[in-house]
Short mmCIF file of C-alpha atoms in Angstrom, two decimals:
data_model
loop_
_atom_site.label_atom_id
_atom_site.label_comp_id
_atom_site.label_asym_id
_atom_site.label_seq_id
_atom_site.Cartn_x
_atom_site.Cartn_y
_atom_site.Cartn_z
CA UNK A 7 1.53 -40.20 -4.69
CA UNK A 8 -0.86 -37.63 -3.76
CA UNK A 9 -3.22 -38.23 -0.79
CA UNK A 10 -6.30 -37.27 -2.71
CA UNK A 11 -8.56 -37.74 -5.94
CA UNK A 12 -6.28 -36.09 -8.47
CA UNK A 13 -7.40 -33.27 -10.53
CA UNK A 14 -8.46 -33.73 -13.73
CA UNK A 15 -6.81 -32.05 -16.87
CA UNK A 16 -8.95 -28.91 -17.06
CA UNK A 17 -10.30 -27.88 -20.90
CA UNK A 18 -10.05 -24.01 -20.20
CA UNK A 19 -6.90 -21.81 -20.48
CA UNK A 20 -6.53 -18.58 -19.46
CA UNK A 21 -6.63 -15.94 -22.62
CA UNK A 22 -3.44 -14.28 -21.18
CA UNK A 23 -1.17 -16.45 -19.51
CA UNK A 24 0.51 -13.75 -18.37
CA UNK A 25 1.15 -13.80 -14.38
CA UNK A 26 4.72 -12.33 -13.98
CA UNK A 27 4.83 -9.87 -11.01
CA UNK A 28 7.46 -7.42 -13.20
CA UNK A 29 7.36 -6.69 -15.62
CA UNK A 30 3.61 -7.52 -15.43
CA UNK A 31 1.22 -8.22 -17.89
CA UNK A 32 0.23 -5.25 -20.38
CA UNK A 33 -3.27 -4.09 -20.14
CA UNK A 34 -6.11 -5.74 -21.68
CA UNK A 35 -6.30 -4.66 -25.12
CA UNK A 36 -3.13 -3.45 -25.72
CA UNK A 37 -1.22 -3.23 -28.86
CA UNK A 38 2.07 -1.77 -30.43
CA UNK A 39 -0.33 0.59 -32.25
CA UNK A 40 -0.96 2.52 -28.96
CA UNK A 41 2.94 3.79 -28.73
CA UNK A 42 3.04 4.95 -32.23
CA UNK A 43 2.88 8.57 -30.64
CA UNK A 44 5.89 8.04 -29.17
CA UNK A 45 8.85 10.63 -29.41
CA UNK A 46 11.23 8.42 -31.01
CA UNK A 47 14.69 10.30 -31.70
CA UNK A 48 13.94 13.25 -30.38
CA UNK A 49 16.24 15.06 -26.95
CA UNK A 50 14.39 14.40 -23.58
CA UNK A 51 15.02 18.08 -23.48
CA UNK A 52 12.90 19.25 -26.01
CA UNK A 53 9.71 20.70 -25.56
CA UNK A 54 7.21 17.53 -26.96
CA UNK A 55 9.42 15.14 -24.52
CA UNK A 56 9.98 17.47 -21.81
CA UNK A 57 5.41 17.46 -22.22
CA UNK A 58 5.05 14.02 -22.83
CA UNK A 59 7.14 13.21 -19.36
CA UNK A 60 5.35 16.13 -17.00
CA UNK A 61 2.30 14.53 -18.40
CA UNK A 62 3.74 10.77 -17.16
CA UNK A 63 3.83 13.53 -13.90
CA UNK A 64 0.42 14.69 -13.99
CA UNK A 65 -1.55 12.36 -14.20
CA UNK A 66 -0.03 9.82 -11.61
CA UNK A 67 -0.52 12.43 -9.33
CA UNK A 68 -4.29 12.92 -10.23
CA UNK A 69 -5.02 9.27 -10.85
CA UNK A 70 -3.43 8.46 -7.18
CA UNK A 71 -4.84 11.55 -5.63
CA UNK A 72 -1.95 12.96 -4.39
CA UNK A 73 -1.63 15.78 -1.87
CA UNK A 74 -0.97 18.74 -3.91
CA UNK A 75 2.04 19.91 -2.18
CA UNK A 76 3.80 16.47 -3.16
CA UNK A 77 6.30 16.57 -5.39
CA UNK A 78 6.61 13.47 -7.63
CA UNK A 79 9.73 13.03 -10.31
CA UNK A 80 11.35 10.80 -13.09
CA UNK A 81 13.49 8.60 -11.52
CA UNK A 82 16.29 6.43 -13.04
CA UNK A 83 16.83 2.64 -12.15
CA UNK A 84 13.03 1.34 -11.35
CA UNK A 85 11.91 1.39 -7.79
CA UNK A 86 14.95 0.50 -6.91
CA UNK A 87 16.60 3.59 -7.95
CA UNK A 88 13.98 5.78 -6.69
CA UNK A 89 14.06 3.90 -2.96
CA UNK A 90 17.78 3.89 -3.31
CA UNK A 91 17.86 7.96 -4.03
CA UNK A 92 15.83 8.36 -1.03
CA UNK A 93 17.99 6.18 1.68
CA UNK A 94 21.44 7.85 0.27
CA UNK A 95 20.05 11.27 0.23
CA UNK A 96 17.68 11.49 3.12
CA UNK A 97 18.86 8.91 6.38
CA UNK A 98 21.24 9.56 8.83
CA UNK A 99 19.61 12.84 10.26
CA UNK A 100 18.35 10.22 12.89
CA UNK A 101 18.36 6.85 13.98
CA UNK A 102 16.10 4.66 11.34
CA UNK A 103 14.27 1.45 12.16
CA UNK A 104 13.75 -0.90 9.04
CA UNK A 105 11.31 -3.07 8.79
CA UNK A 106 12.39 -6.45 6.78
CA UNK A 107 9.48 -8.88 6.15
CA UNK A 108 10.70 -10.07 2.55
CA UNK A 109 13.46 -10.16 0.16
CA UNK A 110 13.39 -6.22 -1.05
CA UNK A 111 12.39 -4.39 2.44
CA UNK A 112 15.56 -6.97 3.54
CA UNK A 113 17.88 -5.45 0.76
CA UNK A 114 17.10 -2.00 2.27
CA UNK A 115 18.28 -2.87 5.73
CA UNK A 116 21.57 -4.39 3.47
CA UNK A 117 22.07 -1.01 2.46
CA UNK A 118 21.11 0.73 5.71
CA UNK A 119 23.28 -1.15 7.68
CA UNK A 120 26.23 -2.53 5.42
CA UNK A 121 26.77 0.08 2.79
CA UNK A 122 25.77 3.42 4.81
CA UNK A 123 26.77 1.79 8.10
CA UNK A 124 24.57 3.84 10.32
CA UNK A 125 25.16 2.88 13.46
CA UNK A 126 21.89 3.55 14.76
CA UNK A 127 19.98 1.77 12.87
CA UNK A 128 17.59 -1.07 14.36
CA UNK A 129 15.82 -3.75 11.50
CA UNK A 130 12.70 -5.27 12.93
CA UNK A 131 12.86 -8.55 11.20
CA UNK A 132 9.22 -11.13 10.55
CA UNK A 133 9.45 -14.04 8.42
CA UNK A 134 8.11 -14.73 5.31
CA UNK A 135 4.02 -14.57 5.79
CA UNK A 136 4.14 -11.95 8.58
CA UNK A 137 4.94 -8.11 9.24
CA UNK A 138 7.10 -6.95 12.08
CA UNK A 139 5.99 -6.16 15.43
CA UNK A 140 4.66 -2.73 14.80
CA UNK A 141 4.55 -1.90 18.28
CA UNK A 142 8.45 -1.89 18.54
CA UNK A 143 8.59 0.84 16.19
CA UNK A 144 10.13 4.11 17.34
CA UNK A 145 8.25 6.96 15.29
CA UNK A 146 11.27 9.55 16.62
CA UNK A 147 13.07 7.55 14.16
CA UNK A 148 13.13 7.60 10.22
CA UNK A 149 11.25 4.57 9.72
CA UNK A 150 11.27 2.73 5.96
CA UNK A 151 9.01 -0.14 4.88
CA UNK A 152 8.05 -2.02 1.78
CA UNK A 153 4.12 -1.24 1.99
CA UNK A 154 3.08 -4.34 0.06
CA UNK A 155 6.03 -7.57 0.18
CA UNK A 156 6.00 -8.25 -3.82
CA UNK A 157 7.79 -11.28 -2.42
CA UNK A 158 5.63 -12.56 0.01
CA UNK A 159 2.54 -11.45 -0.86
CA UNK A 160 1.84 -9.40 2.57
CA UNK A 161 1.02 -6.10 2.88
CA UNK A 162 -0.08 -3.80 5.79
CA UNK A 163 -2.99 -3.15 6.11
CA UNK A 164 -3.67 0.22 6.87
CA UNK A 165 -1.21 2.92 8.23
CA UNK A 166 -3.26 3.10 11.60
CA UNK A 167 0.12 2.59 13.45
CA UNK A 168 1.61 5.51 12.04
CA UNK A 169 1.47 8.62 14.26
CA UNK A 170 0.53 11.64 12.66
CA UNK A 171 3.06 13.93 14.69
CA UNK A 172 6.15 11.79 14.21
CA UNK A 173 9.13 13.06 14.45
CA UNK A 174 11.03 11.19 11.36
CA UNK A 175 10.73 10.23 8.09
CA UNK A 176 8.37 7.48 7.13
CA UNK A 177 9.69 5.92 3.46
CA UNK A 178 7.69 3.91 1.90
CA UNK A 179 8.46 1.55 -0.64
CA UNK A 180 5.56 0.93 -2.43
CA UNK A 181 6.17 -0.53 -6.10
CA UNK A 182 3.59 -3.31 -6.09
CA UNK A 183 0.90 -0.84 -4.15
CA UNK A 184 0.74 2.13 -6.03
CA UNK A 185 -2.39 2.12 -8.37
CA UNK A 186 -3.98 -1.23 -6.70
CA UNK A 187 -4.50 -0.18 -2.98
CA UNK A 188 -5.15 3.26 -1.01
CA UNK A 189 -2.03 4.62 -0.11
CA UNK A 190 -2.29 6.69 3.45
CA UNK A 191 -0.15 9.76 2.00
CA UNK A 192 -0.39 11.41 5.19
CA UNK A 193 1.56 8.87 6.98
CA UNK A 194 4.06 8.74 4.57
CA UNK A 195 6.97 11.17 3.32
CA UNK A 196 8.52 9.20 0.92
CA UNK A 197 6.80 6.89 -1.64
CA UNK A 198 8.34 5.41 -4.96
CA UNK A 199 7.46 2.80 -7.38
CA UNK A 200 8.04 1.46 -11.08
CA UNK A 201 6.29 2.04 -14.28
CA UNK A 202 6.39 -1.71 -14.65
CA UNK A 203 3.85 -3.38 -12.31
CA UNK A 204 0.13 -2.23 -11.64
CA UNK A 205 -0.22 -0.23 -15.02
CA UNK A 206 2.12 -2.93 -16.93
CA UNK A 207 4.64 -0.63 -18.21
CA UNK A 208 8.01 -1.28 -18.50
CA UNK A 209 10.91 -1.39 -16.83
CA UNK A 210 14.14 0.79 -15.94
CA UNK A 211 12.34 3.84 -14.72
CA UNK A 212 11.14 4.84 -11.34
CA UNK A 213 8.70 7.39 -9.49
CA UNK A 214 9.76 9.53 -6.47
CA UNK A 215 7.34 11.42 -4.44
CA UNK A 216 8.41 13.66 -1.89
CA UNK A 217 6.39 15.21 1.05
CA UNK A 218 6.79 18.77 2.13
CA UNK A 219 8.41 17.24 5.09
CA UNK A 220 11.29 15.20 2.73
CA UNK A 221 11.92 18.28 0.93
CA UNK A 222 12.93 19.75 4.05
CA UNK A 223 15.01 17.53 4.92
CA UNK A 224 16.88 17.16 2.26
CA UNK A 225 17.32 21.11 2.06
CA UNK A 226 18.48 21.62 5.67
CA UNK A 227 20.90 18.18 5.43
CA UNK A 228 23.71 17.15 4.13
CA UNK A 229 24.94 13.17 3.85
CA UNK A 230 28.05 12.77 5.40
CA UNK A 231 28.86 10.11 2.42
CA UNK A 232 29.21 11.22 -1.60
CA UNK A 233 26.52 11.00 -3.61
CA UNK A 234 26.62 10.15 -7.61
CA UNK A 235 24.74 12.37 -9.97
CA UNK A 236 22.11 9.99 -10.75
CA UNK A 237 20.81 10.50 -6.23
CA UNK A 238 21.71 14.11 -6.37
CA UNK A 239 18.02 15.83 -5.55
CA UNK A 240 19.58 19.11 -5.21
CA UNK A 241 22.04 21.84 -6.07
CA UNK A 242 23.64 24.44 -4.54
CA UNK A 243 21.41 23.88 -1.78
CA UNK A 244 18.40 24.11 -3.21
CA UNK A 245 15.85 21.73 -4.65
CA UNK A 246 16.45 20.12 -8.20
CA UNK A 247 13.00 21.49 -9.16
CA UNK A 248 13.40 20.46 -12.91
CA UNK A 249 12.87 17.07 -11.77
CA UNK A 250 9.58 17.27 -10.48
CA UNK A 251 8.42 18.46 -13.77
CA UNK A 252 10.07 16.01 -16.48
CA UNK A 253 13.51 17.25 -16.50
CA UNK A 254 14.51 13.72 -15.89
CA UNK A 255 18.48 13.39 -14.54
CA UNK A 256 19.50 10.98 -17.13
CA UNK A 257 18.00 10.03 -20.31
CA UNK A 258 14.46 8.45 -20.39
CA UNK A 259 13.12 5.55 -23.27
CA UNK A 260 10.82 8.06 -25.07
CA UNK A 261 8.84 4.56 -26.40
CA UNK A 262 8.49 4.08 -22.42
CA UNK A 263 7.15 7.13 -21.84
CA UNK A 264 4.52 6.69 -24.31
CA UNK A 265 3.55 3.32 -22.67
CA UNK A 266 3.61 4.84 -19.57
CA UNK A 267 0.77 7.08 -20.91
CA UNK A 268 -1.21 4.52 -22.18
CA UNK A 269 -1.48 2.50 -19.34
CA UNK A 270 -2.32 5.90 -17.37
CA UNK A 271 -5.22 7.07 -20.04
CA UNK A 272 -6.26 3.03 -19.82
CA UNK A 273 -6.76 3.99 -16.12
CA UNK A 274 -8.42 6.70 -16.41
CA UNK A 275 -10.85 5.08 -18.78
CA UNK A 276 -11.84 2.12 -16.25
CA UNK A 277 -12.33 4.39 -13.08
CA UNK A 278 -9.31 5.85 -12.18
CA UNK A 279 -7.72 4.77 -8.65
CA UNK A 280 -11.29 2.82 -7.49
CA UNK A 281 -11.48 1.17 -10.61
CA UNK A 282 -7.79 -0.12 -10.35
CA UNK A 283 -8.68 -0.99 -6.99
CA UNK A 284 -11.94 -2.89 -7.81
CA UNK A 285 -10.02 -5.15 -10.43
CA UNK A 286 -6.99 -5.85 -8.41
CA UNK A 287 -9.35 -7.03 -5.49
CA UNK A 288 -11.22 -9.15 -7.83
CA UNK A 289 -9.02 -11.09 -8.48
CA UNK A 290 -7.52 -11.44 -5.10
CA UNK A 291 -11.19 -12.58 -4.42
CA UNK A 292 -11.12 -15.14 -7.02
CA UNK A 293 -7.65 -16.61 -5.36
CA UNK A 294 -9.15 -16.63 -1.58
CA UNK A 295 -12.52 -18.34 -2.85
CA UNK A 296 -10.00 -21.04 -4.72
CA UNK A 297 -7.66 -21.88 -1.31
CA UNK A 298 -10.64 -21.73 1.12
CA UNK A 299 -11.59 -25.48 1.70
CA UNK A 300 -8.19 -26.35 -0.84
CA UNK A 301 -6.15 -29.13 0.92
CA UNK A 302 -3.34 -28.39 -1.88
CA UNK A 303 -2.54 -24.86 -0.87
CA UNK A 304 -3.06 -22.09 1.74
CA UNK A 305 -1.58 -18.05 1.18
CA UNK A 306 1.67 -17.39 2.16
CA UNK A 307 0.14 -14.45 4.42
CA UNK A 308 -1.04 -15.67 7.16
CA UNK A 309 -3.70 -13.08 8.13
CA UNK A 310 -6.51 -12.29 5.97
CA UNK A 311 -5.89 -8.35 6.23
CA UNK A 312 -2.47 -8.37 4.84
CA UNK A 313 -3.14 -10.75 2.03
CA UNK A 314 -1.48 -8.72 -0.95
CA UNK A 315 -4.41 -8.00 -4.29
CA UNK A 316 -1.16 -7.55 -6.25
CA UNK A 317 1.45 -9.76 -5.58
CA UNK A 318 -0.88 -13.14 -4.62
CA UNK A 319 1.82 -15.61 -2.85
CA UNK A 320 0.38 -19.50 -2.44
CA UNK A 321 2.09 -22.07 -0.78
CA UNK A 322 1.49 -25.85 -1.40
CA UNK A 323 0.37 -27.60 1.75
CA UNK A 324 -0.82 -30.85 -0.09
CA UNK A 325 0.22 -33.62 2.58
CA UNK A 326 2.74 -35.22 -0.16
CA UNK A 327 4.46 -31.55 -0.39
CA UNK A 328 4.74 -31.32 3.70
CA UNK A 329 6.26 -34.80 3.76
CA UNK A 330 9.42 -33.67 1.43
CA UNK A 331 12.63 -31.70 2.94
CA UNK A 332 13.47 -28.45 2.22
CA UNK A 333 15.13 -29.36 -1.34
CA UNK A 334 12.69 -31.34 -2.12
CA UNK A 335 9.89 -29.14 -1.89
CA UNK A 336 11.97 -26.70 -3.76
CA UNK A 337 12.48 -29.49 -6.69
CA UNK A 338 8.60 -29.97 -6.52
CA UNK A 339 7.40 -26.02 -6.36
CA UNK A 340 9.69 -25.55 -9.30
CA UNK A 341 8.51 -28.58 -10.77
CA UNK A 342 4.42 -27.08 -10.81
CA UNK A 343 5.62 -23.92 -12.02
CA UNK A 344 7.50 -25.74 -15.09
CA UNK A 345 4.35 -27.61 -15.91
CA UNK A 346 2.30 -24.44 -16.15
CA UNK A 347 4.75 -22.74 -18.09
CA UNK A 348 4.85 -25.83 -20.55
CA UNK A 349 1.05 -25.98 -20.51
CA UNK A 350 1.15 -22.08 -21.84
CA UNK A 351 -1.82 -21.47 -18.58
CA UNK A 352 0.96 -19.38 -16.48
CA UNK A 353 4.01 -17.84 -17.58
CA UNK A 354 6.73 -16.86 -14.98
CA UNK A 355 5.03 -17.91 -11.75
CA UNK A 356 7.25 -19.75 -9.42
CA UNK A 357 7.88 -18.07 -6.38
CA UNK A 358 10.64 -15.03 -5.94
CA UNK A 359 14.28 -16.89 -5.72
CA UNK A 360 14.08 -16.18 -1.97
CA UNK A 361 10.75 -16.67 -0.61
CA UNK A 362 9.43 -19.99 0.25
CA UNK A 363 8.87 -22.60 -2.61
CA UNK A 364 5.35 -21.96 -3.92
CA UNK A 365 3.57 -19.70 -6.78
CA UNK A 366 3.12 -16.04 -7.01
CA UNK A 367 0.24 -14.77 -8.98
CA UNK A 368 0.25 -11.65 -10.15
CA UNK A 369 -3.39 -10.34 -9.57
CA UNK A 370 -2.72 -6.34 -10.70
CA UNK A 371 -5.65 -4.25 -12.50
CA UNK A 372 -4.08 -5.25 -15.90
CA UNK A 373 -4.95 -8.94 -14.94
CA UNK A 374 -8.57 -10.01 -15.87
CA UNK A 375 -10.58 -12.10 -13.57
CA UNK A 376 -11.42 -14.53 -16.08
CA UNK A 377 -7.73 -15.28 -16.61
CA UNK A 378 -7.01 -15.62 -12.54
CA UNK A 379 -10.22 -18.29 -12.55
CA UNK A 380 -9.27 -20.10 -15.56
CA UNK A 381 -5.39 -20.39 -14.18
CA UNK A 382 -6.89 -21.99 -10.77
CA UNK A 383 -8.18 -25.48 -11.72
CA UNK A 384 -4.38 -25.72 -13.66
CA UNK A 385 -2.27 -25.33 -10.87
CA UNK A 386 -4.60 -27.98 -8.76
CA UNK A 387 -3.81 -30.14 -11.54
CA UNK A 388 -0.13 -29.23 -11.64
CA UNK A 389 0.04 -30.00 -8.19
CA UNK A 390 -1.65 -33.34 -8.60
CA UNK A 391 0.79 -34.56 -11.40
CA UNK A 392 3.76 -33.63 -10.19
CA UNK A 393 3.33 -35.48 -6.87
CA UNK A 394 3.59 -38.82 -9.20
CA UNK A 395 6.84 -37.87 -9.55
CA UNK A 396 7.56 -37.30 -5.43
#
């Protein structure tokens, strides 16, 4: 039984019980109506596609303020595929450090040290609620990262600890960043992300920007391994330009693409980058007033600075939850997450399949406040009545 006056059954339910961290929720207003522009059965190759996806292009670049001798592209395969084009086709010029603080940035040291078996490659390793020892980095080195752990909810906080005059690549995988925090582009070399998380678009394709210094690199080297067609960022030794411009590699959803431009003019309309910004640290606001005092949970990330606005990761510290074993706090965290689902007050929140049993709020700009503070008072009362059962 639980070790405190339970929570009552609150009256209020959020309008969009929405909380998934990908695909995340659409924005606020949105309706099937806003895609009926889309280029349906038309070639990618044609001229209204080709527009419609070097306008997906153009505005990213202007709503994130890129520098303007970035190159950003089409990618296929999510964030995935755009981090995975960047590791096959750019490392092994140098050693690389990795640094692995969640379930993703630990899947890139997989592939780092398993499937392109460089043998000079280090992975700086923190748990779950921490970041690496930054100070053990070597900056001669290509260095990647996941900026912000959609996994654990911990980001870093600034890129302060990234020399300006390093000597390799800095790759930053930054799905569950990009549009809901200021990125430090001149600290990085290599960003990507997904169509399907701050903006709420959907899933399958991916965004690769590429620093002056990346292109470089990958025109003056050559991976000693094979590379399928759907990596290759160049030809005949020069740069696949066509990409950078909508001349995706394989064939994009044209329906996507028009969502994709929604949820950029819906950006746009609220402020652009400081406007997605504002909202996403709302409602990271609204979580931190919630857990302060809270004997039922605390954040997953332990310091206050890396506490993600996006990817919001609680863990249940009620004393009944600290007294169970591992499987049985598993049982119970899955157990609060079923009751919210069956209440209808938070769809798809459990923790990630790796991290530590708990919740994960997704607390993107497509989230409303309101929804975040009506969701709160249900999961203290989840908590409560499923520790009857424990």
């Amino acid at each position: 039984m639980a070790d405190f006056s339970p929570a009552a059954k609150p009256s209020v339910r959020p309008q969009n019980p929405n909380f998934s961290s990908g695909p995340c929720a659409k924005r606020p207003g949105f309706t099937l109506a806003a895609l009926e522009g889309a280029l349906l059965g038309r070639s990618h190759r044609a001229k209204g596609p080709k527009a419609k996806l070097a306008e997906v292009i153009t505005r990213s670049k202007q709503i994130l303020d890129m520098p303007a001798d970035w190159r950003l592209g089409i990618v296929p395969a999510s964030d995935t595929g755009a981090v995975e084009m960047a590791l096959w086709s750019l490392l092994g010029a140098r050693p690389v450090d990795v640094l692995a603080h969640e379930s993703f940035s630990e899947a890139w040291a997989t592939d780092v040290v398993k499937q392109l078996k460089l043998a000079d490659a280090r992975v700086l390793k923190a748990p779950y609620g921490q970041l690496p020892d930054l100070t053990q980095i070597d900056f001669s080195h290509d260095v990647v990262l996941a900026w912000n752990g959609t996994t654990s909810g911990v980001r870093f906080p600034n890129g302060d600890f990234i020399p300006a005059d390093r000597e390799g690549l800095v790759i930053a995988d930054s799905t569950s960043a990009a549009f809901a925090m200021d990125l430090p582009w001149d600290k990085f070399d290599v960003v990507t992300w997904s169509w399907q998380k701050v903006l709420g678009g959907e899933g399958a394709h991916g965004m690769l920007a590429l620093s002056p210094r990346a292109v470089e690199r990958l025109l003056t080297y050559k991976p000693a391994w094979p590379l399928p067609k759907i990596f290759r960022l160049t030809s005949g030794g020069k740069l696949s330009e066509g990409i950078f411009v909508g001349e995706t590699i394989n064939t994009p959803s044209m329906l996507c693409v028009e969502d994709a431009l929604d949820g950029l003019r819906w950006a746009e309309g609220i402020g652009g980058l400081q406007g997605l910004i504002a909202r996403s640290n709302a409602n990271l606001k609204a979580v931190a007033d919630w857990v302060e005092g809270n004997e039922r949970v605390r954040f997953l990330a332990e310091k206050p600075e890396t506490r993600s606005n996006t990817s919001i990761c609680i863990a249940i510290d009620a004393p009944w939850f600290q007294k169970l074993d591992a499987e049985g706090q598993a049982k119970a965290a899955k157990a609060v997450a079923a009751l919210l689902e069956k209440e209808n007050v938070a769809l798809d929140a459990g923790a990630y399949r790796d991290a530590p049993p708990g919740l994960r709020i997704w607390g993107g700009a497509t989230v409303e406040t309101s929804d975040i503070v009506a969701l709160l008072p249900w999961i203290d009362y989840a908590i409560d009545t499923v520790a009857a059962e424990f």
